Protein backbone atom coordinates (compact mmCIF):
# COMPACT_ATOMS: atom_id res chain seq x y z
CA UNK A 1 0.00 0.00 0.00
CA UNK A 2 2.78 2.36 0.92
CA UNK A 3 4.67 1.57 -2.29
CA UNK A 4 1.60 2.45 -4.37
CA UNK A 5 1.24 5.78 -2.57
CA UNK A 6 4.93 6.58 -3.16
CA UNK A 7 4.66 5.64 -6.84
CA UNK A 8 1.49 7.71 -7.26
CA UNK A 9 3.14 10.66 -5.54
CA UNK A 10 6.18 10.35 -7.78
CA UNK A 11 4.04 10.23 -10.93
CA UNK A 12 2.06 13.27 -9.76
CA UNK A 13 5.23 15.25 -9.01
CA UNK A 14 6.70 14.39 -12.40
CA UNK A 15 3.46 15.39 -14.13
CA UNK A 16 3.46 18.73 -12.31
CA UNK A 17 7.14 19.24 -13.07
CA UNK A 18 6.69 18.72 -16.79
CA UNK A 19 3.35 20.54 -17.02
CA UNK A 20 5.15 23.85 -17.64
CA UNK A 21 6.83 22.40 -20.70
CA UNK A 22 3.51 21.82 -22.44
CA UNK A 23 3.23 23.70 -25.71
CA UNK A 24 0.20 25.76 -26.69
CA UNK A 25 0.45 24.77 -30.36
CA UNK A 26 -2.79 23.15 -31.47
CA UNK A 27 -2.69 20.08 -33.74
CA UNK A 28 -4.37 21.99 -36.58
CA UNK A 29 -1.49 24.49 -36.60
CA UNK A 30 1.27 21.91 -37.09
CA UNK A 31 2.83 21.85 -40.56
CA UNK A 32 3.17 18.57 -42.46
CA UNK A 33 6.82 19.25 -43.34
CA UNK A 34 8.90 18.49 -40.22
CA UNK A 35 11.70 20.84 -41.29
CA UNK A 36 9.31 23.78 -41.72
CA UNK A 37 7.60 22.93 -38.43
CA UNK A 38 10.95 22.90 -36.63
CA UNK A 39 11.79 26.32 -38.11
CA UNK A 40 8.36 27.63 -37.09
CA UNK A 41 8.85 26.44 -33.52
CA UNK A 42 12.28 28.06 -33.28
CA UNK A 43 10.92 31.35 -34.64
CA UNK A 44 7.90 31.19 -32.33
CA UNK A 45 10.16 30.78 -29.30
CA UNK A 46 11.73 34.15 -30.08
CA UNK A 47 8.46 36.07 -30.50
CA UNK A 48 6.67 37.65 -27.56
CA UNK A 49 2.97 37.16 -26.95
CA UNK A 50 1.58 40.69 -27.00
CA UNK A 51 -1.16 39.69 -24.54
CA UNK A 52 0.92 37.74 -21.99
CA UNK A 53 4.16 39.68 -22.61
CA UNK A 54 6.31 37.29 -20.58
CA UNK A 55 5.71 34.25 -22.75
CA UNK A 56 6.67 33.35 -26.24
CA UNK A 57 3.89 32.76 -28.74
CA UNK A 58 4.92 29.11 -28.64
CA UNK A 59 3.91 28.85 -24.97
CA UNK A 60 0.89 31.17 -24.92
CA UNK A 61 -2.75 30.13 -25.23
CA UNK A 62 -3.90 33.65 -26.16
CA UNK A 63 -5.81 34.11 -29.43
CA UNK A 64 -3.29 36.67 -30.69
CA UNK A 65 -0.44 34.22 -30.05
CA UNK A 66 -2.31 31.60 -32.06
CA UNK A 67 -2.77 34.09 -34.91
CA UNK A 68 0.95 34.89 -34.85
CA UNK A 69 1.89 31.19 -34.88
CA UNK A 70 -0.35 30.68 -37.90
CA UNK A 71 1.13 33.76 -39.59
CA UNK A 72 4.68 32.49 -39.02
CA UNK A 73 3.76 29.14 -40.55
CA UNK A 74 2.02 30.79 -43.53
CA UNK A 75 5.11 32.88 -44.25
CA UNK A 76 7.36 29.82 -44.06
CA UNK A 77 5.10 27.86 -46.41
CA UNK A 78 5.18 30.84 -48.79
CA UNK A 79 8.97 30.44 -48.97
CA UNK A 80 10.20 33.24 -46.70
CA UNK A 81 13.51 32.86 -44.92
CA UNK A 82 13.61 33.05 -41.14
CA UNK A 83 14.88 36.63 -41.31
CA UNK A 84 12.12 37.63 -43.74
CA UNK A 85 9.50 36.17 -41.39
CA UNK A 86 10.94 38.10 -38.43
CA UNK A 87 11.18 41.31 -40.46
CA UNK A 88 7.55 40.92 -41.55
CA UNK A 89 6.32 40.35 -37.97
CA UNK A 90 8.40 43.28 -36.65
CA UNK A 91 7.09 45.57 -39.40
CA UNK A 92 3.51 44.78 -38.33
CA UNK A 93 3.87 44.67 -34.53
CA UNK A 94 7.02 46.63 -33.75
CA UNK A 95 10.28 45.52 -32.21
CA UNK A 96 8.59 44.83 -28.86
CA UNK A 97 7.35 41.54 -30.33
CA UNK A 98 10.92 40.19 -30.21
CA UNK A 99 11.84 38.54 -26.91
CA UNK A 100 15.49 39.37 -27.60
CA UNK A 101 15.59 42.83 -29.20
CA UNK A 102 18.00 43.53 -32.01
CA UNK A 103 21.06 45.65 -31.32
CA UNK A 104 20.62 49.17 -32.61
CA UNK A 105 21.74 52.67 -31.66
CA UNK A 106 18.30 53.36 -30.17
CA UNK A 107 18.48 50.26 -27.97
CA UNK A 108 22.05 51.05 -26.95
CA UNK A 109 20.97 54.53 -25.86
CA UNK A 110 18.01 53.07 -24.01
CA UNK A 111 20.20 50.66 -22.04
CA UNK A 112 23.11 53.09 -21.67
CA UNK A 113 21.08 56.13 -20.56
CA UNK A 114 20.88 55.14 -16.87
CA UNK A 115 24.65 54.67 -16.70
CA UNK A 116 25.24 57.99 -18.47
CA UNK A 117 22.80 59.76 -16.12
CA UNK A 118 24.51 58.29 -13.05
CA UNK A 119 27.92 59.41 -14.31
CA UNK A 120 26.61 62.90 -15.13
CA UNK A 121 24.98 63.15 -11.69
CA UNK A 122 28.18 62.08 -9.96
CA UNK A 123 30.20 64.60 -11.94
CA UNK A 124 27.68 67.33 -11.06
CA UNK A 125 27.92 66.49 -7.34
CA UNK A 126 31.73 66.54 -7.40
CA UNK A 127 31.89 69.85 -9.26
CA UNK A 128 29.25 71.43 -7.01
CA UNK A 129 31.05 70.26 -3.87
CA UNK A 130 34.34 71.71 -5.11
CA UNK A 131 32.83 75.09 -5.93
CA UNK A 132 31.23 75.40 -2.46
CA UNK A 133 34.44 75.15 -0.44
CA UNK A 134 34.55 77.88 2.14
CA UNK A 135 37.01 80.57 1.28
CA UNK A 136 39.60 81.06 3.99
CA UNK A 137 39.67 84.84 4.36
CA UNK A 138 42.19 86.52 6.63
CA UNK A 139 40.82 88.45 9.56
CA UNK A 140 41.05 92.18 9.52
CA UNK A 141 43.17 93.89 12.18
CA UNK A 142 40.09 94.87 14.19
CA UNK A 143 38.69 91.34 14.06
CA UNK A 144 42.03 89.88 15.14
CA UNK A 145 42.17 92.25 18.12
CA UNK A 146 38.61 91.34 19.13
CA UNK A 147 39.44 87.65 18.89
CA UNK A 148 42.62 88.00 20.91
CA UNK A 149 40.70 89.98 23.53
CA UNK A 150 38.06 87.24 23.80
CA UNK A 151 40.65 84.50 24.08
CA UNK A 152 42.55 86.30 26.85
CA UNK A 153 39.46 86.62 29.02
Coordinates of C-alpha atoms in Angstrom, one line a residue:
X1 CA 0.0 0.0 0.0
X2 CA 2.8 2.4 0.9
X3 CA 4.7 1.6 -2.3
X4 CA 1.6 2.5 -4.4
X5 CA 1.2 5.8 -2.6
X6 CA 4.9 6.6 -3.2
X7 CA 4.7 5.6 -6.8
X8 CA 1.5 7.7 -7.3
X9 CA 3.1 10.7 -5.5
X10 CA 6.2 10.4 -7.8
X11 CA 4.0 10.2 -10.9
X12 CA 2.1 13.3 -9.8
X13 CA 5.2 15.2 -9.0
X14 CA 6.7 14.4 -12.4
X15 CA 3.5 15.4 -14.1
X16 CA 3.5 18.7 -12.3
X17 CA 7.1 19.2 -13.1
X18 CA 6.7 18.7 -16.8
X19 CA 3.4 20.5 -17.0
X20 CA 5.2 23.8 -17.6
X21 CA 6.8 22.4 -20.7
X22 CA 3.5 21.8 -22.4
X23 CA 3.2 23.7 -25.7
X24 CA 0.2 25.8 -26.7
X25 CA 0.5 24.8 -30.4
X26 CA -2.8 23.1 -31.5
X27 CA -2.7 20.1 -33.7
X28 CA -4.4 22.0 -36.6
X29 CA -1.5 24.5 -36.6
X30 CA 1.3 21.9 -37.1
X31 CA 2.8 21.8 -40.6
X32 CA 3.2 18.6 -42.5
X33 CA 6.8 19.3 -43.3
X34 CA 8.9 18.5 -40.2
X35 CA 11.7 20.8 -41.3
X36 CA 9.3 23.8 -41.7
X37 CA 7.6 22.9 -38.4
X38 CA 10.9 22.9 -36.6
X39 CA 11.8 26.3 -38.1
X40 CA 8.4 27.6 -37.1
X41 CA 8.9 26.4 -33.5
X42 CA 12.3 28.1 -33.3
X43 CA 10.9 31.3 -34.6
X44 CA 7.9 31.2 -32.3
X45 CA 10.2 30.8 -29.3
X46 CA 11.7 34.2 -30.1
X47 CA 8.5 36.1 -30.5
X48 CA 6.7 37.6 -27.6
X49 CA 3.0 37.2 -27.0
X50 CA 1.6 40.7 -27.0
X51 CA -1.2 39.7 -24.5
X52 CA 0.9 37.7 -22.0
X53 CA 4.2 39.7 -22.6
X54 CA 6.3 37.3 -20.6
X55 CA 5.7 34.2 -22.7
X56 CA 6.7 33.4 -26.2
X57 CA 3.9 32.8 -28.7
X58 CA 4.9 29.1 -28.6
X59 CA 3.9 28.9 -25.0
X60 CA 0.9 31.2 -24.9
X61 CA -2.8 30.1 -25.2
X62 CA -3.9 33.6 -26.2
X63 CA -5.8 34.1 -29.4
X64 CA -3.3 36.7 -30.7
X65 CA -0.4 34.2 -30.1
X66 CA -2.3 31.6 -32.1
X67 CA -2.8 34.1 -34.9
X68 CA 0.9 34.9 -34.9
X69 CA 1.9 31.2 -34.9
X70 CA -0.3 30.7 -37.9
X71 CA 1.1 33.8 -39.6
X72 CA 4.7 32.5 -39.0
X73 CA 3.8 29.1 -40.6
X74 CA 2.0 30.8 -43.5
X75 CA 5.1 32.9 -44.2
X76 CA 7.4 29.8 -44.1
X77 CA 5.1 27.9 -46.4
X78 CA 5.2 30.8 -48.8
X79 CA 9.0 30.4 -49.0
X80 CA 10.2 33.2 -46.7
X81 CA 13.5 32.9 -44.9
X82 CA 13.6 33.0 -41.1
X83 CA 14.9 36.6 -41.3
X84 CA 12.1 37.6 -43.7
X85 CA 9.5 36.2 -41.4
X86 CA 10.9 38.1 -38.4
X87 CA 11.2 41.3 -40.5
X88 CA 7.5 40.9 -41.6
X89 CA 6.3 40.4 -38.0
X90 CA 8.4 43.3 -36.6
X91 CA 7.1 45.6 -39.4
X92 CA 3.5 44.8 -38.3
X93 CA 3.9 44.7 -34.5
X94 CA 7.0 46.6 -33.8
X95 CA 10.3 45.5 -32.2
X96 CA 8.6 44.8 -28.9
X97 CA 7.4 41.5 -30.3
X98 CA 10.9 40.2 -30.2
X99 CA 11.8 38.5 -26.9
X100 CA 15.5 39.4 -27.6
X101 CA 15.6 42.8 -29.2
X102 CA 18.0 43.5 -32.0
X103 CA 21.1 45.7 -31.3
X104 CA 20.6 49.2 -32.6
X105 CA 21.7 52.7 -31.7
X106 CA 18.3 53.4 -30.2
X107 CA 18.5 50.3 -28.0
X108 CA 22.0 51.0 -27.0
X109 CA 21.0 54.5 -25.9
X110 CA 18.0 53.1 -24.0
X111 CA 20.2 50.7 -22.0
X112 CA 23.1 53.1 -21.7
X113 CA 21.1 56.1 -20.6
X114 CA 20.9 55.1 -16.9
X115 CA 24.7 54.7 -16.7
X116 CA 25.2 58.0 -18.5
X117 CA 22.8 59.8 -16.1
X118 CA 24.5 58.3 -13.1
X119 CA 27.9 59.4 -14.3
X120 CA 26.6 62.9 -15.1
X121 CA 25.0 63.1 -11.7
X122 CA 28.2 62.1 -10.0
X123 CA 30.2 64.6 -11.9
X124 CA 27.7 67.3 -11.1
X125 CA 27.9 66.5 -7.3
X126 CA 31.7 66.5 -7.4
X127 CA 31.9 69.8 -9.3
X128 CA 29.2 71.4 -7.0
X129 CA 31.1 70.3 -3.9
X130 CA 34.3 71.7 -5.1
X131 CA 32.8 75.1 -5.9
X132 CA 31.2 75.4 -2.5
X133 CA 34.4 75.1 -0.4
X134 CA 34.5 77.9 2.1
X135 CA 37.0 80.6 1.3
X136 CA 39.6 81.1 4.0
X137 CA 39.7 84.8 4.4
X138 CA 42.2 86.5 6.6
X139 CA 40.8 88.5 9.6
X140 CA 41.1 92.2 9.5
X141 CA 43.2 93.9 12.2
X142 CA 40.1 94.9 14.2
X143 CA 38.7 91.3 14.1
X144 CA 42.0 89.9 15.1
X145 CA 42.2 92.3 18.1
X146 CA 38.6 91.3 19.1
X147 CA 39.4 87.7 18.9
X148 CA 42.6 88.0 20.9
X149 CA 40.7 90.0 23.5
X150 CA 38.1 87.2 23.8
X151 CA 40.6 84.5 24.1
X152 CA 42.5 86.3 26.8
X153 CA 39.5 86.6 29.0

